[in-house]
Amino acid sequence: MRQGIHPAYGPVVFRDRAANHAFLTRSTMTSEKTIEWEDGHTYPVVDVEISNVSHPFYTGTARVLDTAGRVERFERRYRKQG
């Protein structure tokens, strides 16, 4: 790779505030906030709204929508009279 054109790539902690879960990975994202990790080092921390711990698809609480039934109900409710 050419020097000086790529963002810095280093360890970052991503923290899911809803599920109180954090994980350490490598990324080009940066943050002014820092956190002391389990290994005793301090890393930048990025707060995320949702992760695999809190997303309904991964937790098994996802709902399947009956779109055909919803369309039929809409058509029954708003069909033209006459």
PDB file of C-alpha atoms in Angstrom:
ATOM      1  CA  MET A   1       0.000   0.000   0.000  1.00  0.00           C
ATOM      2  CA  ARG A   2       1.090   3.552  -0.616  1.00  0.00           C
ATOM      3  CA  GLN A   3       2.053   5.453   2.493  1.00  0.00           C
ATOM      4  CA  GLY A   4       0.030   8.454   3.688  1.00  0.00           C
ATOM      5  CA  ILE A   5      -3.241   7.890   1.805  1.00  0.00           C
ATOM      6  CA  HIS A   6      -4.961   5.354   4.060  1.00  0.00           C
ATOM      7  CA  PRO A   7      -6.572   6.048   7.454  1.00  0.00           C
ATOM      8  CA  ALA A   8      -4.935   4.612  10.548  1.00  0.00           C
ATOM      9  CA  TYR A   9      -6.051   1.033  11.269  1.00  0.00           C
ATOM     10  CA  GLY A  10      -5.890  -0.019  14.887  1.00  0.00           C
ATOM     11  CA  PRO A  11      -7.668  -1.534  17.881  1.00  0.00           C
ATOM     12  CA  VAL A  12     -11.052  -0.012  18.788  1.00  0.00           C
ATOM     13  CA  VAL A  13     -13.695  -1.051  21.320  1.00  0.00           C
ATOM     14  CA  PHE A  14     -17.284  -1.081  20.060  1.00  0.00           C
ATOM     15  CA  ARG A  15     -19.826  -0.789  22.868  1.00  0.00           C
ATOM     16  CA  ASP A  16     -23.539  -1.628  22.555  1.00  0.00           C
ATOM     17  CA  ARG A  17     -25.146   0.586  25.183  1.00  0.00           C
ATOM     18  CA  ALA A  18     -28.565  -1.138  24.995  1.00  0.00           C
ATOM     19  CA  ALA A  19     -27.184  -4.591  25.820  1.00  0.00           C
ATOM     20  CA  ASN A  20     -24.242  -3.473  27.968  1.00  0.00           C
ATOM     21  CA  HIS A  21     -21.876  -5.439  25.728  1.00  0.00           C
ATOM     22  CA  ALA A  22     -18.501  -4.426  24.305  1.00  0.00           C
ATOM     23  CA  PHE A  23     -15.963  -6.092  22.048  1.00  0.00           C
ATOM     24  CA  LEU A  24     -12.454  -5.246  20.930  1.00  0.00           C
ATOM     25  CA  THR A  25     -11.636  -5.345  17.238  1.00  0.00           C
ATOM     26  CA  ARG A  26      -9.590  -3.445  14.678  1.00  0.00           C
ATOM     27  CA  SER A  27     -11.059  -0.587  12.667  1.00  0.00           C
ATOM     28  CA  THR A  28     -10.310   2.728  10.993  1.00  0.00           C
ATOM     29  CA  MET A  29     -12.943   4.459  13.166  1.00  0.00           C
ATOM     30  CA  THR A  30     -11.692   6.761  15.869  1.00  0.00           C
ATOM     31  CA  SER A  31     -13.206   8.448  18.887  1.00  0.00           C
ATOM     32  CA  GLU A  32     -12.282  11.025  21.484  1.00  0.00           C
ATOM     33  CA  LYS A  33     -13.713   8.766  24.223  1.00  0.00           C
ATOM     34  CA  THR A  34     -11.511   6.026  25.619  1.00  0.00           C
ATOM     35  CA  ILE A  35     -12.019   2.973  27.788  1.00  0.00           C
ATOM     36  CA  GLU A  36      -9.665   0.806  29.787  1.00  0.00           C
ATOM     37  CA  TRP A  37     -10.022  -2.744  28.476  1.00  0.00           C
ATOM     38  CA  GLU A  38      -9.619  -6.049  30.334  1.00  0.00           C
ATOM     39  CA  ASP A  39      -5.975  -6.326  29.282  1.00  0.00           C
ATOM     40  CA  GLY A  40      -5.119  -3.043  31.046  1.00  0.00           C
ATOM     41  CA  HIS A  41      -4.619  -1.003  27.860  1.00  0.00           C
ATOM     42  CA  THR A  42      -6.672   2.075  26.963  1.00  0.00           C
ATOM     43  CA  TYR A  43      -8.487   2.044  23.601  1.00  0.00           C
ATOM     44  CA  PRO A  44     -10.829   4.436  21.793  1.00  0.00           C
ATOM     45  CA  VAL A  45     -14.478   3.450  22.277  1.00  0.00           C
ATOM     46  CA  VAL A  46     -17.287   3.817  19.714  1.00  0.00           C
ATOM     47  CA  ASP A  47     -20.865   3.573  21.011  1.00  0.00           C
ATOM     48  CA  VAL A  48     -23.290   1.770  18.703  1.00  0.00           C
ATOM     49  CA  GLU A  49     -27.074   1.589  18.828  1.00  0.00           C
ATOM     50  CA  ILE A  50     -27.375  -2.107  18.042  1.00  0.00           C
ATOM     51  CA  SER A  51     -25.118  -5.133  17.726  1.00  0.00           C
ATOM     52  CA  ASN A  52     -25.469  -8.886  17.364  1.00  0.00           C
ATOM     53  CA  VAL A  53     -26.278  -9.098  21.082  1.00  0.00           C
ATOM     54  CA  SER A  54     -29.314  -6.801  20.905  1.00  0.00           C
ATOM     55  CA  HIS A  55     -30.547  -7.204  17.298  1.00  0.00           C
ATOM     56  CA  PRO A  56     -33.815  -9.197  17.076  1.00  0.00           C
ATOM     57  CA  PHE A  57     -32.562 -11.328  14.174  1.00  0.00           C
ATOM     58  CA  TYR A  58     -29.617 -12.647  16.174  1.00  0.00           C
ATOM     59  CA  THR A  59     -31.457 -12.955  19.488  1.00  0.00           C
ATOM     60  CA  GLY A  60     -34.277 -15.034  17.982  1.00  0.00           C
ATOM     61  CA  THR A  61     -37.030 -12.531  18.766  1.00  0.00           C
ATOM     62  CA  ALA A  62     -37.580 -11.413  15.166  1.00  0.00           C
ATOM     63  CA  ARG A  63     -41.167 -11.354  13.997  1.00  0.00           C
ATOM     64  CA  VAL A  64     -42.294 -12.511  10.570  1.00  0.00           C
ATOM     65  CA  LEU A  65     -44.746 -10.066   9.017  1.00  0.00           C
ATOM     66  CA  ASP A  66     -47.701 -11.393   7.071  1.00  0.00           C
ATOM     67  CA  THR A  67     -47.505  -8.905   4.214  1.00  0.00           C
ATOM     68  CA  ALA A  68     -50.160 -10.630   2.105  1.00  0.00           C
ATOM     69  CA  GLY A  69     -52.674 -10.427   4.945  1.00  0.00           C
ATOM     70  CA  ARG A  70     -51.830  -6.795   5.561  1.00  0.00           C
ATOM     71  CA  VAL A  71     -52.363  -5.901   1.898  1.00  0.00           C
ATOM     72  CA  GLU A  72     -55.715  -7.705   1.817  1.00  0.00           C
ATOM     73  CA  ARG A  73     -56.823  -5.959   4.983  1.00  0.00           C
ATOM     74  CA  PHE A  74     -55.834  -2.583   3.484  1.00  0.00           C
ATOM     75  CA  GLU A  75     -57.747  -3.329   0.270  1.00  0.00           C
ATOM     76  CA  ARG A  76     -60.851  -4.399   2.214  1.00  0.00           C
ATOM     77  CA  ARG A  77     -60.767  -1.281   4.317  1.00  0.00           C
ATOM     78  CA  TYR A  78     -60.197   1.229   1.489  1.00  0.00           C
ATOM     79  CA  ARG A  79     -61.779  -0.379  -1.573  1.00  0.00           C
ATOM     80  CA  LYS A  80     -64.110   1.780  -3.619  1.00  0.00           C
ATOM     81  CA  GLN A  81     -67.784   1.563  -2.781  1.00  0.00           C
ATOM     82  CA  GLY A  82     -70.094   1.347  -5.773  1.00  0.00           C
TER      83      GLY A  82
END
